[in-house]
PDB file of C-alpha atoms in Angstrom:
ATOM      1  CA  UNK A   1      90.441 111.845 162.813  1.00 47.00           C
ATOM      2  CA  UNK A   2      86.477 112.698 164.186  1.00 43.00           C
ATOM      3  CA  UNK A   3      85.814 109.493 163.924  1.00 45.00           C
ATOM      4  CA  UNK A   4      88.887 108.353 166.716  1.00 44.00           C
ATOM      5  CA  UNK A   5      87.868 111.890 168.370  1.00 45.00           C
ATOM      6  CA  UNK A   6      85.092 110.291 169.152  1.00 47.00           C
ATOM      7  CA  UNK A   7      86.091 106.773 169.746  1.00 44.00           C
ATOM      8  CA  UNK A   8      88.268 108.134 172.774  1.00 47.00           C
ATOM      9  CA  UNK A   9      86.439 109.893 174.418  1.00 44.00           C
ATOM     10  CA  UNK A  10      83.279 106.809 175.106  1.00 47.00           C
ATOM     11  CA  UNK A  11      86.427 104.768 176.124  1.00 48.00           C
ATOM     12  CA  UNK A  12      87.195 107.520 178.420  1.00 46.00           C
ATOM     13  CA  UNK A  13      83.829 107.522 178.892  1.00 47.00           C
ATOM     14  CA  UNK A  14      83.138 103.966 179.762  1.00 49.00           C
ATOM     15  CA  UNK A  15      86.378 103.599 182.622  1.00 46.00           C
ATOM     16  CA  UNK A  16      84.759 106.824 184.537  1.00 45.00           C
ATOM     17  CA  UNK A  17      81.037 105.128 183.915  1.00 47.00           C
ATOM     18  CA  UNK A  18      83.237 101.852 185.587  1.00 44.00           C
ATOM     19  CA  UNK A  19      85.227 103.898 188.232  1.00 47.00           C
ATOM     20  CA  UNK A  20      81.752 104.912 189.655  1.00 47.00           C
ATOM     21  CA  UNK A  21      80.232 101.747 190.104  1.00 48.00           C
ATOM     22  CA  UNK A  22      81.464 100.399 193.042  1.00 47.00           C
ATOM     23  CA  UNK A  23      79.175  97.027 192.307  1.00 46.00           C
ATOM     24  CA  UNK A  24      80.574  95.894 188.952  1.00 42.00           C
ATOM     25  CA  UNK A  25      84.271  97.380 190.080  1.00 42.00           C
ATOM     26  CA  UNK A  26      84.036  94.297 192.338  1.00 45.00           C
ATOM     27  CA  UNK A  27      82.598  92.071 190.131  1.00 44.00           C
ATOM     28  CA  UNK A  28      85.208  92.333 187.575  1.00 45.00           C
ATOM     29  CA  UNK A  29      88.491  92.909 189.587  1.00 45.00           C
ATOM     30  CA  UNK A  30      89.702  91.884 193.530  1.00 51.00           C
ATOM     31  CA  UNK A  31      88.355  94.622 195.822  1.00 53.00           C
ATOM     32  CA  UNK A  32      92.098  95.959 196.400  1.00 50.00           C
ATOM     33  CA  UNK A  33      92.164  96.842 192.303  1.00 49.00           C
ATOM     34  CA  UNK A  34      88.589  98.224 192.627  1.00 47.00           C
ATOM     35  CA  UNK A  35      89.327 100.437 195.619  1.00 52.00           C
ATOM     36  CA  UNK A  36      92.575 101.786 193.933  1.00 47.00           C
ATOM     37  CA  UNK A  37      90.357 102.271 190.696  1.00 50.00           C
ATOM     38  CA  UNK A  38      87.453 104.240 192.621  1.00 53.00           C
ATOM     39  CA  UNK A  39      90.860 106.629 193.935  1.00 57.00           C
ATOM     40  CA  UNK A  40      93.228 108.289 192.014  1.00 61.00           C
ATOM     41  CA  UNK A  41      92.823 107.033 189.098  1.00 57.00           C
ATOM     42  CA  UNK A  42      89.270 108.099 188.752  1.00 60.00           C
ATOM     43  CA  UNK A  43      91.024 111.656 189.191  1.00 70.00           C
ATOM     44  CA  UNK A  44      93.967 110.648 186.761  1.00 67.00           C
ATOM     45  CA  UNK A  45      90.936 109.452 184.388  1.00 63.00           C
ATOM     46  CA  UNK A  46      88.846 112.723 184.787  1.00 64.00           C
ATOM     47  CA  UNK A  47      91.617 115.033 183.893  1.00 65.00           C
ATOM     48  CA  UNK A  48      93.169 113.298 180.533  1.00 66.00           C
ATOM     49  CA  UNK A  49      89.118 112.574 179.195  1.00 69.00           C
ATOM     50  CA  UNK A  50      88.480 116.735 180.083  1.00 69.00           C
ATOM     51  CA  UNK A  51      91.700 117.505 178.484  1.00 66.00           C
ATOM     52  CA  UNK A  52      91.278 114.955 175.488  1.00 74.00           C
ATOM     53  CA  UNK A  53      87.293 117.378 175.738  1.00 67.00           C
ATOM     54  CA  UNK A  54      89.355 120.205 175.290  1.00 61.00           C
ATOM     55  CA  UNK A  55      91.521 119.541 172.775  1.00 56.00           C
ATOM     56  CA  UNK A  56      88.274 118.075 170.424  1.00 58.00           C
ATOM     57  CA  UNK A  57      86.773 121.277 171.570  1.00 60.00           C
ATOM     58  CA  UNK A  58      89.929 123.736 170.151  1.00 53.00           C
ATOM     59  CA  UNK A  59      90.084 121.671 167.244  1.00 52.00           C
ATOM     60  CA  UNK A  60      86.531 122.155 166.122  1.00 60.00           C
ATOM     61  CA  UNK A  61      86.881 126.155 166.477  1.00 56.00           C
ATOM     62  CA  UNK A  62      89.699 126.016 164.835  1.00 54.00           C
ATOM     63  CA  UNK A  63      88.203 123.896 161.940  1.00 55.00           C
ATOM     64  CA  UNK A  64      85.022 126.474 161.471  1.00 58.00           C
ATOM     65  CA  UNK A  65      87.390 129.341 162.234  1.00 51.00           C
ATOM     66  CA  UNK A  66      89.297 128.160 158.952  1.00 59.00           C
ATOM     67  CA  UNK A  67      86.907 126.757 156.700  1.00 60.00           C
ATOM     68  CA  UNK A  68      84.498 130.181 157.163  1.00 55.00           C
ATOM     69  CA  UNK A  69      88.110 131.792 155.984  1.00 59.00           C
ATOM     70  CA  UNK A  70      88.128 129.430 152.992  1.00 57.00           C
ATOM     71  CA  UNK A  71      84.256 130.276 152.267  1.00 59.00           C
ATOM     72  CA  UNK A  72      85.246 134.110 151.808  1.00 65.00           C
ATOM     73  CA  UNK A  73      88.052 133.305 150.058  1.00 59.00           C
ATOM     74  CA  UNK A  74      86.432 131.554 147.866  1.00 60.00           C
ATOM     75  CA  UNK A  75      83.571 133.888 147.217  1.00 67.00           C
ATOM     76  CA  UNK A  76      85.655 137.091 146.184  1.00 62.00           C
ATOM     77  CA  UNK A  77      87.880 134.281 143.629  1.00 59.00           C
ATOM     78  CA  UNK A  78      84.310 133.536 142.086  1.00 62.00           C
ATOM     79  CA  UNK A  79      83.102 136.989 142.212  1.00 62.00           C
ATOM     80  CA  UNK A  80      86.002 138.381 140.308  1.00 63.00           C
ATOM     81  CA  UNK A  81      86.841 141.767 142.432  1.00 62.00           C
ATOM     82  CA  UNK A  82      90.178 140.329 143.066  1.00 65.00           C
ATOM     83  CA  UNK A  83      92.094 143.572 141.722  1.00 70.00           C
ATOM     84  CA  UNK A  84      95.889 142.268 142.109  1.00 81.00           C
ATOM     85  CA  UNK A  85      96.159 139.390 142.841  1.00 87.00           C
ATOM     86  CA  UNK A  86      98.330 136.260 142.828  1.00 89.00           C
ATOM     87  CA  UNK A  87      97.263 132.752 140.564  1.00 91.00           C
ATOM     88  CA  UNK A  88      98.864 130.071 142.338  1.00 90.00           C
ATOM     89  CA  UNK A  89      98.970 126.998 139.910  1.00 93.00           C
ATOM     90  CA  UNK A  90     100.001 123.630 141.137  1.00 88.00           C
ATOM     91  CA  UNK A  91      99.668 119.684 140.232  1.00 84.00           C
ATOM     92  CA  UNK A  92      96.454 118.455 141.206  1.00 81.00           C
ATOM     93  CA  UNK A  93      97.367 115.372 143.220  1.00 78.00           C
ATOM     94  CA  UNK A  94      99.057 117.694 145.448  1.00 81.00           C
ATOM     95  CA  UNK A  95      96.167 118.511 146.682  1.00 81.00           C
ATOM     96  CA  UNK A  96      96.415 117.371 150.474  1.00 79.00           C
ATOM     97  CA  UNK A  97      99.570 116.108 150.542  1.00 80.00           C
ATOM     98  CA  UNK A  98     102.132 118.359 151.096  1.00 84.00           C
ATOM     99  CA  UNK A  99     101.828 120.022 154.609  1.00 84.00           C
ATOM    100  CA  UNK A 100     105.308 121.640 156.299  1.00 85.00           C
ATOM    101  CA  UNK A 101     105.359 123.543 159.231  1.00 80.00           C
ATOM    102  CA  UNK A 102     105.026 127.236 160.070  1.00 70.00           C
ATOM    103  CA  UNK A 103     106.571 128.259 163.375  1.00 61.00           C
ATOM    104  CA  UNK A 104     104.613 130.708 163.441  1.00 59.00           C
ATOM    105  CA  UNK A 105     101.228 129.871 163.620  1.00 54.00           C
ATOM    106  CA  UNK A 106     102.404 126.949 166.849  1.00 45.00           C
ATOM    107  CA  UNK A 107      97.890 126.461 166.982  1.00 43.00           C
ATOM    108  CA  UNK A 108      97.354 127.032 163.070  1.00 42.00           C
ATOM    109  CA  UNK A 109      96.578 123.835 162.017  1.00 42.00           C
ATOM    110  CA  UNK A 110      95.339 119.945 161.444  1.00 44.00           C
ATOM    111  CA  UNK A 111      95.692 117.482 164.299  1.00 42.00           C
ATOM    112  CA  UNK A 112      98.482 115.051 162.963  1.00 39.00           C
ATOM    113  CA  UNK A 113      98.430 111.311 163.394  1.00 37.00           C
ATOM    114  CA  UNK A 114     101.883 112.471 165.439  1.00 37.00           C
ATOM    115  CA  UNK A 115      99.954 114.907 167.247  1.00 36.00           C
ATOM    116  CA  UNK A 116     101.534 117.909 165.759  1.00 43.00           C
ATOM    117  CA  UNK A 117      99.276 121.163 166.070  1.00 50.00           C
ATOM    118  CA  UNK A 118     101.994 123.602 163.702  1.00 62.00           C
ATOM    119  CA  UNK A 119     102.060 121.389 159.855  1.00 77.00           C
ATOM    120  CA  UNK A 120      99.971 123.224 157.371  1.00 81.00           C
ATOM    121  CA  UNK A 121      98.744 122.807 153.793  1.00 84.00           C
ATOM    122  CA  UNK A 122     101.906 124.193 151.709  1.00 86.00           C
ATOM    123  CA  UNK A 123      99.062 126.052 149.933  1.00 85.00           C
ATOM    124  CA  UNK A 124      97.502 127.556 153.568  1.00 82.00           C
ATOM    125  CA  UNK A 125     101.294 128.512 154.302  1.00 85.00           C
ATOM    126  CA  UNK A 126     101.224 130.543 150.797  1.00 87.00           C
ATOM    127  CA  UNK A 127      97.770 132.278 151.757  1.00 84.00           C
ATOM    128  CA  UNK A 128      99.325 132.859 155.539  1.00 81.00           C
ATOM    129  CA  UNK A 129     101.989 134.798 153.835  1.00 84.00           C
ATOM    130  CA  UNK A 130     100.513 136.784 151.044  1.00 84.00           C
ATOM    131  CA  UNK A 131      99.283 140.532 151.239  1.00 85.00           C
ATOM    132  CA  UNK A 132      97.823 139.751 148.259  1.00 86.00           C
ATOM    133  CA  UNK A 133      94.503 137.717 147.916  1.00 85.00           C
ATOM    134  CA  UNK A 134      95.848 134.103 146.200  1.00 85.00           C
ATOM    135  CA  UNK A 135      94.088 131.882 143.963  1.00 86.00           C
ATOM    136  CA  UNK A 136      93.845 128.434 142.231  1.00 84.00           C
ATOM    137  CA  UNK A 137      91.627 126.659 139.880  1.00 84.00           C
ATOM    138  CA  UNK A 138      89.802 123.685 141.586  1.00 77.00           C
ATOM    139  CA  UNK A 139      87.146 122.594 143.317  1.00 68.00           C
ATOM    140  CA  UNK A 140      85.960 124.132 146.655  1.00 59.00           C
ATOM    141  CA  UNK A 141      85.634 121.593 149.649  1.00 57.00           C
ATOM    142  CA  UNK A 142      89.097 119.948 148.893  1.00 57.00           C
ATOM    143  CA  UNK A 143      91.963 121.268 151.094  1.00 65.00           C
ATOM    144  CA  UNK A 144      92.335 125.212 152.857  1.00 68.00           C
ATOM    145  CA  UNK A 145      94.421 127.695 150.731  1.00 66.00           C
ATOM    146  CA  UNK A 146      93.816 129.868 148.180  1.00 69.00           C
ATOM    147  CA  UNK A 147      90.155 131.166 146.861  1.00 71.00           C
ATOM    148  CA  UNK A 148      88.678 128.170 144.654  1.00 72.00           C
ATOM    149  CA  UNK A 149      87.583 129.330 140.942  1.00 75.00           C
ATOM    150  CA  UNK A 150      86.316 125.906 140.018  1.00 75.00           C
ATOM    151  CA  UNK A 151      86.044 124.531 136.274  1.00 76.00           C
ATOM    152  CA  UNK A 152      84.802 122.493 133.685  1.00 73.00           C
ATOM    153  CA  UNK A 153      87.767 119.973 131.886  1.00 72.00           C
ATOM    154  CA  UNK A 154      85.948 121.744 128.468  1.00 78.00           C
ATOM    155  CA  UNK A 155      87.159 124.661 129.948  1.00 85.00           C
ATOM    156  CA  UNK A 156      89.068 125.367 132.470  1.00 89.00           C
ATOM    157  CA  UNK A 157      92.970 126.312 130.113  1.00 92.00           C
ATOM    158  CA  UNK A 158      89.746 129.067 129.072  1.00 92.00           C
ATOM    159  CA  UNK A 159      89.636 130.266 132.550  1.00 87.00           C
ATOM    160  CA  UNK A 160      93.530 129.287 133.540  1.00 93.00           C
ATOM    161  CA  UNK A 161      94.098 131.639 130.538  1.00 94.00           C
ATOM    162  CA  UNK A 162      92.333 134.675 132.191  1.00 89.00           C
ATOM    163  CA  UNK A 163      93.479 134.540 135.599  1.00 91.00           C
ATOM    164  CA  UNK A 164      97.185 134.324 134.149  1.00 94.00           C
ATOM    165  CA  UNK A 165      96.088 137.533 131.715  1.00 93.00           C
ATOM    166  CA  UNK A 166      94.908 139.421 135.129  1.00 88.00           C
ATOM    167  CA  UNK A 167      97.071 138.321 137.964  1.00 91.00           C
ATOM    168  CA  UNK A 168      99.669 139.936 139.457  1.00 90.00           C
ATOM    169  CA  UNK A 169     101.849 137.431 139.546  1.00 92.00           C
ATOM    170  CA  UNK A 170     102.090 133.730 139.643  1.00 95.00           C
ATOM    171  CA  UNK A 171     103.003 131.009 141.656  1.00 94.00           C
ATOM    172  CA  UNK A 172     103.754 127.421 139.896  1.00 96.00           C
ATOM    173  CA  UNK A 173     104.579 124.465 141.412  1.00 93.00           C
ATOM    174  CA  UNK A 174     106.203 122.462 137.633  1.00 92.00           C
ATOM    175  CA  UNK A 175     103.912 119.009 137.624  1.00 86.00           C
ATOM    176  CA  UNK A 176     105.678 116.143 134.655  1.00 88.00           C
ATOM    177  CA  UNK A 177     101.473 116.473 133.493  1.00 89.00           C
ATOM    178  CA  UNK A 178     100.064 117.748 129.998  1.00 91.00           C
ATOM    179  CA  UNK A 179      97.771 120.192 131.993  1.00 91.00           C
ATOM    180  CA  UNK A 180     101.214 122.168 133.019  1.00 92.00           C
ATOM    181  CA  UNK A 181     102.868 122.131 130.280  1.00 94.00           C
ATOM    182  CA  UNK A 182     100.131 123.278 128.181  1.00 94.00           C
ATOM    183  CA  UNK A 183     100.171 125.783 130.495  1.00 95.00           C
ATOM    184  CA  UNK A 184     104.397 126.562 130.401  1.00 96.00           C
ATOM    185  CA  UNK A 185     104.224 126.530 126.770  1.00 95.00           C
ATOM    186  CA  UNK A 186     100.820 128.846 126.783  1.00 97.00           C
ATOM    187  CA  UNK A 187     102.994 131.277 129.113  1.00 96.00           C
ATOM    188  CA  UNK A 188     105.820 131.443 127.195  1.00 95.00           C
ATOM    189  CA  UNK A 189     104.302 131.935 123.716  1.00 95.00           C
ATOM    190  CA  UNK A 190     102.576 134.910 125.014  1.00 96.00           C
ATOM    191  CA  UNK A 191     105.864 136.349 127.344  1.00 94.00           C
ATOM    192  CA  UNK A 192     104.038 136.104 130.565  1.00 95.00           C
ATOM    193  CA  UNK A 193     106.816 134.093 132.038  1.00 95.00           C
ATOM    194  CA  UNK A 194     108.373 136.980 133.677  1.00 93.00           C
ATOM    195  CA  UNK A 195     105.416 136.477 135.876  1.00 93.00           C
ATOM    196  CA  UNK A 196     106.623 133.010 137.032  1.00 96.00           C
ATOM    197  CA  UNK A 197     108.087 131.797 140.051  1.00 96.00           C
ATOM    198  CA  UNK A 198     108.453 128.314 139.368  1.00 96.00           C
ATOM    199  CA  UNK A 199     108.941 126.658 143.106  1.00 94.00           C
ATOM    200  CA  UNK A 200     111.203 123.712 142.641  1.00 94.00           C
ATOM    201  CA  UNK A 201     109.887 120.923 145.787  1.00 91.00           C
ATOM    202  CA  UNK A 202     112.259 119.606 148.030  1.00 91.00           C
ATOM    203  CA  UNK A 203     112.195 115.597 148.672  1.00 88.00           C
ATOM    204  CA  UNK A 204     110.201 115.169 150.545  1.00 86.00           C
ATOM    205  CA  UNK A 205     107.432 116.351 148.706  1.00 85.00           C
ATOM    206  CA  UNK A 206     105.005 113.963 148.206  1.00 70.00           C
ATOM    207  CA  UNK A 207     104.511 114.619 144.744  1.00 67.00           C
ATOM    208  CA  UNK A 208     104.083 110.328 143.000  1.00 64.00           C
ATOM    209  CA  UNK A 209     105.061 107.353 143.392  1.00 61.00           C
ATOM    210  CA  UNK A 210     108.747 108.075 142.063  1.00 71.00           C
ATOM    211  CA  UNK A 211     111.845 110.194 144.077  1.00 85.00           C
ATOM    212  CA  UNK A 212     111.028 113.955 144.115  1.00 89.00           C
ATOM    213  CA  UNK A 213     114.681 113.833 141.827  1.00 90.00           C
ATOM    214  CA  UNK A 214     113.600 111.611 139.062  1.00 90.00           C
ATOM    215  CA  UNK A 215     110.345 113.158 139.146  1.00 89.00           C
ATOM    216  CA  UNK A 216     111.910 116.848 138.428  1.00 94.00           C
ATOM    217  CA  UNK A 217     115.020 115.145 135.814  1.00 94.00           C
ATOM    218  CA  UNK A 218     111.833 114.232 133.956  1.00 93.00           C
ATOM    219  CA  UNK A 219     109.824 117.417 134.605  1.00 94.00           C
ATOM    220  CA  UNK A 220     113.558 119.852 133.181  1.00 95.00           C
ATOM    221  CA  UNK A 221     112.994 117.734 130.000  1.00 95.00           C
ATOM    222  CA  UNK A 222     109.691 118.342 129.136  1.00 94.00           C
ATOM    223  CA  UNK A 223     110.090 122.304 129.527  1.00 94.00           C
ATOM    224  CA  UNK A 224     113.142 121.603 127.810  1.00 94.00           C
ATOM    225  CA  UNK A 225     111.554 120.531 124.452  1.00 93.00           C
ATOM    226  CA  UNK A 226     109.391 123.327 125.041  1.00 91.00           C
ATOM    227  CA  UNK A 227     111.737 126.155 124.959  1.00 92.00           C
ATOM    228  CA  UNK A 228     112.058 126.556 128.569  1.00 94.00           C
ATOM    229  CA  UNK A 229     115.340 125.725 130.772  1.00 95.00           C
ATOM    230  CA  UNK A 230     114.502 124.580 134.852  1.00 96.00           C
ATOM    231  CA  UNK A 231     117.730 124.362 136.965  1.00 96.00           C
ATOM    232  CA  UNK A 232     119.017 121.639 137.773  1.00 96.00           C
ATOM    233  CA  UNK A 233     117.187 119.937 140.674  1.00 94.00           C
ATOM    234  CA  UNK A 234     118.474 121.118 144.703  1.00 93.00           C
ATOM    235  CA  UNK A 235     117.308 118.476 147.593  1.00 91.00           C
ATOM    236  CA  UNK A 236     116.583 121.213 149.786  1.00 93.00           C
ATOM    237  CA  UNK A 237     114.235 122.855 146.996  1.00 94.00           C
ATOM    238  CA  UNK A 238     114.402 126.293 145.722  1.00 95.00           C
ATOM    239  CA  UNK A 239     112.392 129.142 143.846  1.00 96.00           C
ATOM    240  CA  UNK A 240     113.183 130.468 140.135  1.00 96.00           C
ATOM    241  CA  UNK A 241     112.390 133.041 137.939  1.00 95.00           C
ATOM    242  CA  UNK A 242     113.097 132.845 134.397  1.00 93.00           C
ATOM    243  CA  UNK A 243     114.482 135.832 132.460  1.00 87.00           C
ATOM    244  CA  UNK A 244     115.881 136.065 129.608  1.00 83.00           C
ATOM    245  CA  UNK A 245     115.259 132.468 128.595  1.00 84.00           C
ATOM    246  CA  UNK A 246     117.361 131.616 132.289  1.00 90.00           C
ATOM    247  CA  UNK A 247     116.368 129.982 134.952  1.00 94.00           C
ATOM    248  CA  UNK A 248     117.327 132.673 137.910  1.00 94.00           C
ATOM    249  CA  UNK A 249     117.230 131.685 141.275  1.00 95.00           C
ATOM    250  CA  UNK A 250     115.530 134.380 143.772  1.00 94.00           C
ATOM    251  CA  UNK A 251     115.530 131.965 146.996  1.00 93.00           C
ATOM    252  CA  UNK A 252     117.461 128.921 147.901  1.00 89.00           C
ATOM    253  CA  UNK A 253     117.381 127.252 149.898  1.00 92.00           C
ATOM    254  CA  UNK A 254     113.735 126.169 149.867  1.00 92.00           C
ATOM    255  CA  UNK A 255     113.801 124.293 153.708  1.00 89.00           C
ATOM    256  CA  UNK A 256     115.461 126.114 156.025  1.00 84.00           C
ATOM    257  CA  UNK A 257     115.573 122.806 157.895  1.00 80.00           C
ATOM    258  CA  UNK A 258     113.712 119.194 158.764  1.00 77.00           C
ATOM    259  CA  UNK A 259     110.372 120.266 157.435  1.00 80.00           C
ATOM    260  CA  UNK A 260     110.314 124.244 157.481  1.00 84.00           C
ATOM    261  CA  UNK A 261     110.559 126.025 154.581  1.00 87.00           C
ATOM    262  CA  UNK A 262     112.033 130.020 154.692  1.00 89.00           C
ATOM    263  CA  UNK A 263     109.042 131.721 155.753  1.00 86.00           C
ATOM    264  CA  UNK A 264     110.852 134.918 155.103  1.00 88.00           C
ATOM    265  CA  UNK A 265     111.746 134.604 152.622  1.00 90.00           C
ATOM    266  CA  UNK A 266     108.623 134.010 150.481  1.00 89.00           C
ATOM    267  CA  UNK A 267     107.351 136.360 152.382  1.00 88.00           C
ATOM    268  CA  UNK A 268     109.505 138.658 150.758  1.00 87.00           C
ATOM    269  CA  UNK A 269     108.947 136.969 147.711  1.00 85.00           C
ATOM    270  CA  UNK A 270     105.105 137.576 147.408  1.00 85.00           C
ATOM    271  CA  UNK A 271     105.160 140.404 148.614  1.00 81.00           C
ATOM    272  CA  UNK A 272     107.584 142.121 146.113  1.00 71.00           C
ATOM    273  CA  UNK A 273     105.976 141.494 142.489  1.00 56.00           C
ATOM    274  CA  UNK A 274     110.055 141.405 141.298  1.00 53.00           C
ATOM    275  CA  UNK A 275     113.335 139.986 141.856  1.00 46.00           C
ATOM    276  CA  UNK A 276     114.749 143.220 141.746  1.00 42.00           C
ATOM    277  CA  UNK A 277     113.127 143.675 144.711  1.00 44.00           C
ATOM    278  CA  UNK A 278     113.513 140.884 146.825  1.00 42.00           C
ATOM    279  CA  UNK A 279     115.561 142.262 149.718  1.00 33.00           C
ATOM    280  CA  UNK A 280     115.334 139.717 152.479  1.00 34.00           C
ATOM    281  CA  UNK A 281     118.832 138.374 154.020  1.00 34.00           C
ATOM    282  CA  UNK A 282     118.133 135.103 153.048  1.00 37.00           C
ATOM    283  CA  UNK A 283     116.891 135.987 149.527  1.00 38.00           C
ATOM    284  CA  UNK A 284     120.428 135.547 147.276  1.00 41.00           C
ATOM    285  CA  UNK A 285     121.236 137.332 145.067  1.00 41.00           C
ATOM    286  CA  UNK A 286     120.085 136.087 140.751  1.00 39.00           C
ATOM    287  CA  UNK A 287     122.400 133.801 139.696  1.00 41.00           C
ATOM    288  CA  UNK A 288     122.519 131.781 136.157  1.00 39.00           C
ATOM    289  CA  UNK A 289     123.137 128.605 135.603  1.00 40.00           C
TER     290      UNK A 289
END
């Protein structure tokens, strides 16, 4: 993105230089064209180039602020002084691939290829709506989101067990991977599934080359094999918990419309801590599947 802005500014700079050089313009174009270029067109070029320069400056300022906040979250996570915190578990392949609209933060997000300003990573969305620190296992500097706690291949599971034991709430996006099922099995065997809120990904989430419904079917079958029941797939997604061995939907649909999630419902869910405390209008009464 930075490279594209740089090229655009250089191109506009060249055009502005041309319109300020009458000799060169007359050599390249006819007299009428040269006069037109040195007139109103020059003003339009100046406005456009100035607008792009301001937009890019705003982008850089916003990026710097977000980067500083991310560094603070990483430092807090690494310090271990978290108090009540939420642990976010997800497939690493989803990092930097799942972007959603956040209507409450129109200018809080990256410049996308379609020039949207309000599309942010789902991990950053969860950070914004959570009243408690949100932490995740992973490398620093990958993307904006939870405070990162780095681990190595040899000790990642020990790090997970420590965080899962201390966390007041666990948000998990199940994945069809050995690491995910190792985590689910440990949570199940250690009676910690009651702390988990599972995110059923809506159809537009980019998790794998397969359709999300197929991906979920395989994940559901694998979870069933280790004794944990997941609900049937819903294309608009949902959030569910496991109660007495059965899945209970506590938020549906996850998607309000297009690629906008039910932010208020998620906020109530993360704040409540227990399904019984969910009072948001869009969080429906628990229903066994």
